[in-house]
Short mmCIF file of C-alpha atoms and ligand atoms in Angstrom, two decimals:
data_model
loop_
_atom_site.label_atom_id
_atom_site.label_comp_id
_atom_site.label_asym_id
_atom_site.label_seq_id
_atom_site.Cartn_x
_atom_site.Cartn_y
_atom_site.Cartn_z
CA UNK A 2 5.47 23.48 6.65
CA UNK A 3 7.60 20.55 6.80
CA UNK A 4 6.06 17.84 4.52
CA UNK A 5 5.49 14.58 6.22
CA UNK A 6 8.20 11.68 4.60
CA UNK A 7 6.85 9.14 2.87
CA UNK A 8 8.14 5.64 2.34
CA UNK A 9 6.36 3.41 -0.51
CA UNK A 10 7.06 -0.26 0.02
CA UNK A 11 6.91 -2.29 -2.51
CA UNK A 12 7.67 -6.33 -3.95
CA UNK A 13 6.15 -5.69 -7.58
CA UNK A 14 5.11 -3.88 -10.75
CA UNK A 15 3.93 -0.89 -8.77
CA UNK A 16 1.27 0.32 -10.61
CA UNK A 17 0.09 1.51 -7.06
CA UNK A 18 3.44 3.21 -6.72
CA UNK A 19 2.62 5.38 -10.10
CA UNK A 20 -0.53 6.20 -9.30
CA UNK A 21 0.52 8.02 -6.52
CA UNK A 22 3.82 9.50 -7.88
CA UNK A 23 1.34 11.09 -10.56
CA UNK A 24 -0.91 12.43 -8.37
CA UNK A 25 1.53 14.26 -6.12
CA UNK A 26 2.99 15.75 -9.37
CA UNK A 27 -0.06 17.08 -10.35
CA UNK A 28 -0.24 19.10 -6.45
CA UNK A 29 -2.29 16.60 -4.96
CA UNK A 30 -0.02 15.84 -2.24
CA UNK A 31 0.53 18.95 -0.77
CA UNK A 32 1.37 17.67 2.85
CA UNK A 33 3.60 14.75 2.34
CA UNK A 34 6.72 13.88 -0.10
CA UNK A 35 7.91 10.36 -1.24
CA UNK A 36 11.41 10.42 -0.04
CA UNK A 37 11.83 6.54 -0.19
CA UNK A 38 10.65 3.56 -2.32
CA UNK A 39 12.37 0.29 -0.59
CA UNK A 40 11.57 -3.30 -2.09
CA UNK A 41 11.89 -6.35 -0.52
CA UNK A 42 12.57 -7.78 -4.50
CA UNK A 43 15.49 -6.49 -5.86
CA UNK A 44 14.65 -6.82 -9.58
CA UNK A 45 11.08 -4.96 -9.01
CA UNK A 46 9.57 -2.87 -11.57
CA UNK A 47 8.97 -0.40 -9.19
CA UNK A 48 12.49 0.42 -8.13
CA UNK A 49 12.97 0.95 -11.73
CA UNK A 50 9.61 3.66 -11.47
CA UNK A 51 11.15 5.49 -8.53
CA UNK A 52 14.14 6.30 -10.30
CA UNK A 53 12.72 7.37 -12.89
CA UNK A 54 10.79 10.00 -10.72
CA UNK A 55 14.20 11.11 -9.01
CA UNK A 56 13.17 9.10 -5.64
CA UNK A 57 15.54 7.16 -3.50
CA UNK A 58 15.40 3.76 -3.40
CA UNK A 59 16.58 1.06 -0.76
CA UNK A 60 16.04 -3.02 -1.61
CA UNK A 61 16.20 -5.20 1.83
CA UNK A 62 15.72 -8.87 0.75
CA UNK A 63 14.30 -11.45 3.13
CA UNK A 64 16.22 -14.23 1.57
CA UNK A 65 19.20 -12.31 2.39
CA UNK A 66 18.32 -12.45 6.36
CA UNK A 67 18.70 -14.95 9.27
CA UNK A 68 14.86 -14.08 10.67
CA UNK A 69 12.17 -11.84 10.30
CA UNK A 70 13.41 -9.82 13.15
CA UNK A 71 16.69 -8.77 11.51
CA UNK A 72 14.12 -8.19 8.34
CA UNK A 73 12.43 -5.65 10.32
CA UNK A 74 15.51 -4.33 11.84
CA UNK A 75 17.08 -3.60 8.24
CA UNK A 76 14.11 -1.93 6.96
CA UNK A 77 13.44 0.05 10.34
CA UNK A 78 17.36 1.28 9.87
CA UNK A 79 16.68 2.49 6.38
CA UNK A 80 13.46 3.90 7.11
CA UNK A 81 14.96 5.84 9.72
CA UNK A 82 17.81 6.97 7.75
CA UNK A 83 15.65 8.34 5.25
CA UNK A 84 13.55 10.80 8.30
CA UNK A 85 10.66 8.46 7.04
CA UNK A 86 7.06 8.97 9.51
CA UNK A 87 4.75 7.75 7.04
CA UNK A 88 4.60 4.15 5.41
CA UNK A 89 2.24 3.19 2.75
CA UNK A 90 2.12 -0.83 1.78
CA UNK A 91 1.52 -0.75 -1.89
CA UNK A 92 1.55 -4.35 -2.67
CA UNK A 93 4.22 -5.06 -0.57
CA UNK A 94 3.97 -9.12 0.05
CA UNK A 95 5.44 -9.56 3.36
CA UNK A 96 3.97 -9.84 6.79
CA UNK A 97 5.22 -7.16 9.04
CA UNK A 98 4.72 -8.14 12.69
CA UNK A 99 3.67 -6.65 15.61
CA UNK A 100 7.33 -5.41 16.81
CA UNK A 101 7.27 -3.27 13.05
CA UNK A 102 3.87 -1.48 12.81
CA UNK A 103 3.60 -0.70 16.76
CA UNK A 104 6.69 1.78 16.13
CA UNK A 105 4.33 3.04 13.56
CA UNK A 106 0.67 4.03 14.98
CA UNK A 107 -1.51 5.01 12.60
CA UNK A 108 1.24 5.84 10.41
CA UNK A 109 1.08 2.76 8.30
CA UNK A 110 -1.46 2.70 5.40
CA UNK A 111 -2.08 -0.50 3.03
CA UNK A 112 -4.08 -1.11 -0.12
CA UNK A 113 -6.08 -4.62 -0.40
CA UNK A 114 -7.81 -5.37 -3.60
CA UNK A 115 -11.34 -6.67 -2.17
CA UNK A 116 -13.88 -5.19 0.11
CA UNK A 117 -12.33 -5.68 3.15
CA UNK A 118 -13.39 -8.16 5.85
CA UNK A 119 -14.40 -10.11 2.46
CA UNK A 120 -11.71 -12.12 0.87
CA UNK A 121 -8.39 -10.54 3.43
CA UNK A 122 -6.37 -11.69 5.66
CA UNK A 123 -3.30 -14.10 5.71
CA UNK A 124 -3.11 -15.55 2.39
CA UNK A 125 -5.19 -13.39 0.38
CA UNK A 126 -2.75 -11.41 -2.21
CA UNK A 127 -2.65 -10.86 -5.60
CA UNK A 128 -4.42 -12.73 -7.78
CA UNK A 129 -5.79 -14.92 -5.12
CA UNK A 130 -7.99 -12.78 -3.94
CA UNK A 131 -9.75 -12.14 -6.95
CA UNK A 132 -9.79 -15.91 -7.81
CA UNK A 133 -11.44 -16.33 -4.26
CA UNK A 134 -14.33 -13.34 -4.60
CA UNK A 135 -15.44 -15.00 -8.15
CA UNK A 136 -15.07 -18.80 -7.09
CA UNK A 137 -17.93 -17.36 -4.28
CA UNK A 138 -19.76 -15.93 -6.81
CA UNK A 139 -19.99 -12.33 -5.48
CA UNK A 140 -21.54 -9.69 -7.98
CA UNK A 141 -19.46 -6.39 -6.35
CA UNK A 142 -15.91 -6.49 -4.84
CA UNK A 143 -13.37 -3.30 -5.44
CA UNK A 144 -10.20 -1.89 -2.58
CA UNK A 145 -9.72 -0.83 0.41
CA UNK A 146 -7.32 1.08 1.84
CA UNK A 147 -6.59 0.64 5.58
CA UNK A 148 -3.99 1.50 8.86
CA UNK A 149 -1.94 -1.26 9.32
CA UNK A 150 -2.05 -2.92 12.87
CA UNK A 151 -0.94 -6.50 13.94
CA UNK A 152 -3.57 -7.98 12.43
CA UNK A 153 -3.35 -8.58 8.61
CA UNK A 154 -6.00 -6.65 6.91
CA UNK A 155 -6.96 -5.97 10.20
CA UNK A 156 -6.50 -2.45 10.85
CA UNK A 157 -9.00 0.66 10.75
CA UNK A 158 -10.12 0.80 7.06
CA UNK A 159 -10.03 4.89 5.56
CA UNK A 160 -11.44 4.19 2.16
CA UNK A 161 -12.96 1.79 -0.12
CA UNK A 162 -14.75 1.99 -3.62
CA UNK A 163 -16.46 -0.75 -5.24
CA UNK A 164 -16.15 -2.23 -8.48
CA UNK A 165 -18.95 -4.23 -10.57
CA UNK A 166 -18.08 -7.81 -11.53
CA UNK A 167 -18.40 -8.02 -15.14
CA UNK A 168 -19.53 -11.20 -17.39
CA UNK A 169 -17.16 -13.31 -18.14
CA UNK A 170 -14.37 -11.63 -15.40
CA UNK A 171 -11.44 -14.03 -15.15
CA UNK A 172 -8.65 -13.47 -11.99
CA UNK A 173 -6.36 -11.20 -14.35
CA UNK A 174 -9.45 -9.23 -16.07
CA UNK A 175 -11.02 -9.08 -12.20
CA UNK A 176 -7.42 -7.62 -11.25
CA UNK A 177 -6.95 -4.94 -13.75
CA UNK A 178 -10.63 -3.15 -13.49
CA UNK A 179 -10.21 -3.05 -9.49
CA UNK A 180 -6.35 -1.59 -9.91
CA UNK A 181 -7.61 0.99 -12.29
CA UNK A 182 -11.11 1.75 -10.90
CA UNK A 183 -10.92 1.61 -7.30
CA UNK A 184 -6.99 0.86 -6.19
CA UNK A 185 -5.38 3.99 -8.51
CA UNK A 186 -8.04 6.70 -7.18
CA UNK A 187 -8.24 5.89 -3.22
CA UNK A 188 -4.68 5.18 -2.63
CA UNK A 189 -2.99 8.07 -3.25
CA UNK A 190 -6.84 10.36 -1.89
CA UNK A 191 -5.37 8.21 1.36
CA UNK A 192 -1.87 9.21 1.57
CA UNK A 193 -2.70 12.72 1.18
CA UNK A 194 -5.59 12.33 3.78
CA UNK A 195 -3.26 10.66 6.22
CA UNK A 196 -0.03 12.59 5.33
CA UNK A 197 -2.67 16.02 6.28
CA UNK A 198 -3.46 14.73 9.70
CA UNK A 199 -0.27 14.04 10.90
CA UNK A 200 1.06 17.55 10.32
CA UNK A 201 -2.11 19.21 11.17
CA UNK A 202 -3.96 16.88 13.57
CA UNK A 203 -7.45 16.78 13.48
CA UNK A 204 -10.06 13.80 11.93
CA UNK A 205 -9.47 12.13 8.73
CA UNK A 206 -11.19 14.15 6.14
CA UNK A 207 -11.23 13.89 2.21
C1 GAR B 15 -2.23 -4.69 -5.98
O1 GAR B 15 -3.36 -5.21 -6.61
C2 GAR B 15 -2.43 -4.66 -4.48
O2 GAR B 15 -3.72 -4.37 -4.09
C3 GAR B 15 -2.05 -6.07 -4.12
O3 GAR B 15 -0.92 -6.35 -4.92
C4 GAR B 15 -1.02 -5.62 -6.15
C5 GAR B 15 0.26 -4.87 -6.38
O4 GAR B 15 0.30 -4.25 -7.64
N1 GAR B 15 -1.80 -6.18 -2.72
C6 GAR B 15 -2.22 -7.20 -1.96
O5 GAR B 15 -2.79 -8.17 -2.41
C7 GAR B 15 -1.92 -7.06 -0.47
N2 GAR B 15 -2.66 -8.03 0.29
P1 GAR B 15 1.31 -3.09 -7.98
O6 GAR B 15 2.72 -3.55 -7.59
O7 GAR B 15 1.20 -2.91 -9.47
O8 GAR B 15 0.89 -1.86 -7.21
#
C-alpha cells in the first residue's frame, strides 16, 4: 500500500508537530507518512523539529508575497511537488481561503484549542482563546480537531476531548494542560483516522 503524503503546516513551536512525529514512530501511523513540514515563519521551531526527524521542509512567507492568492499559489506548488494529498493545520496562523481548501475536500484537518463552536472562529488563536474561555468563566474547555472548509473553524469536527479548568488557570497554564491533555492525543488519533480513509474508503473510525 502506498501511504497517503502528509504535509504538516506550521507558523510555531510545533509541539503539535512532535506529537505526531512520535506517534508515527512508534507504528501508529501505519497509512500515512509526513513527507513535508512547510512554515509560513521562517525562523519556526518546528522547521528546526522536522529536520531533526529527517523530513523535508519548505518555508513560504506571506510577507514575502504581493496577495494572498500568490500565497496560496506558492504553497499549492510546493505541496504538489512534494505528491502531498493530505494537509494537517497544526497551529498554522493563516487564513486559507476558499480557492485553497476546495482543491482539498476533506483532506484538510486542523487542531483548535477550545471546544469548538465555543471560543473559534476568526480571531480566536493562541493564547486568545484561552484568555476568552476563562474571561467567560467556563468550568470545561479542551481541542478539537476538525476538516477544514471555507469557514474558519467551520468545518466537520472528527474529535474532541475535554479538559477541566483548574483553580487559579491563567492563559499560559490554561494553554499547556489543553496541548498536553487533549491537543497531543487527538491530533495525531486524527491523522491516522483520516490518512486510513482515504486509502481505504469507508467511515471515519478510531
Ligand atoms: C496550538 O495550541 C494550536 O491549537 C493553536 O496554536 C498552538 C500551536 O502550538 N492553534 C490555533 O489556535 C488555531 N486556531 P504548536 O506550534 O506548539 O503546535
Amino acid at each position: 500500500m502506498n501511504k497517503v503524503k502528509i504535509a504538516v503546516l506550521v507558523s510555531g513551536g510545533g509541539t503539535n508537530l512532535q506529537a505526531i512525529i512520535d506517534y508515527a514512530k512508534e507504528g501508529h501511523i501505519p497509512h500515512g507518512e509526513l513527507a513535508l513540514v512547510l512554515s509560513d515563519k521562517p525562523g519556526a521551531y518546528a522547521l528546526t523539529r522536522a529536520a531533526m526527524n529527517d523530513i523535508p521542509t519548505a518555508v513560504v512567507s506571506k510577507k514575502d508575497c504581493a496577495s494572498q492568492a500568490e500565497f496560496e499559489e506558492k504553497m499549492i506548488a510546493e505541496l504538489e511537488a512534494h505528491g502531498i494529498e493530505m494537509i494537517v493545520l497544526a497551529g498554522f496562523l493563516c487564513i486559507l481561503t476558499e480557492n485553497f481548501v476546495k482543491r482539498y475536500p476533506e483532506r484538510i484537518i486542523n487542531v483548535h484549542p477550545s471546544l469548538i463552536p465555543a471560543f473559534c472562529g476568526k480571531g480566536y488563536y493562541g493564547l486568545k482563546v484561552h484568555k476568552a474561555a476563562l474571561d467567560y468563566g467556563v468550568k470545561v474547555t479542551g481541542a478539537t480537531v476538525h476538516f477544514v472548509n471555507e469557514v474558519p473553524d467551520g468545518g466537520k469536527i472528527i474529535l474532541q476531548k475535554s479538559v477541566m479548568i483548574r483553580k487559579d488557570e491563567t492563559p499560559e497554564s490554561l494553554q499547556a494542560h489543553v496541548m498536553k491533555n487533549a491537543e497531543w492525543i487527538i491530533l495525531p488519533r486524527a491523522v491516522e483516522m483520516v490518512a486510513k480513509k482515504i486509502r481505504k474508503g469507508g467511515e471515519l473510525e478510531e
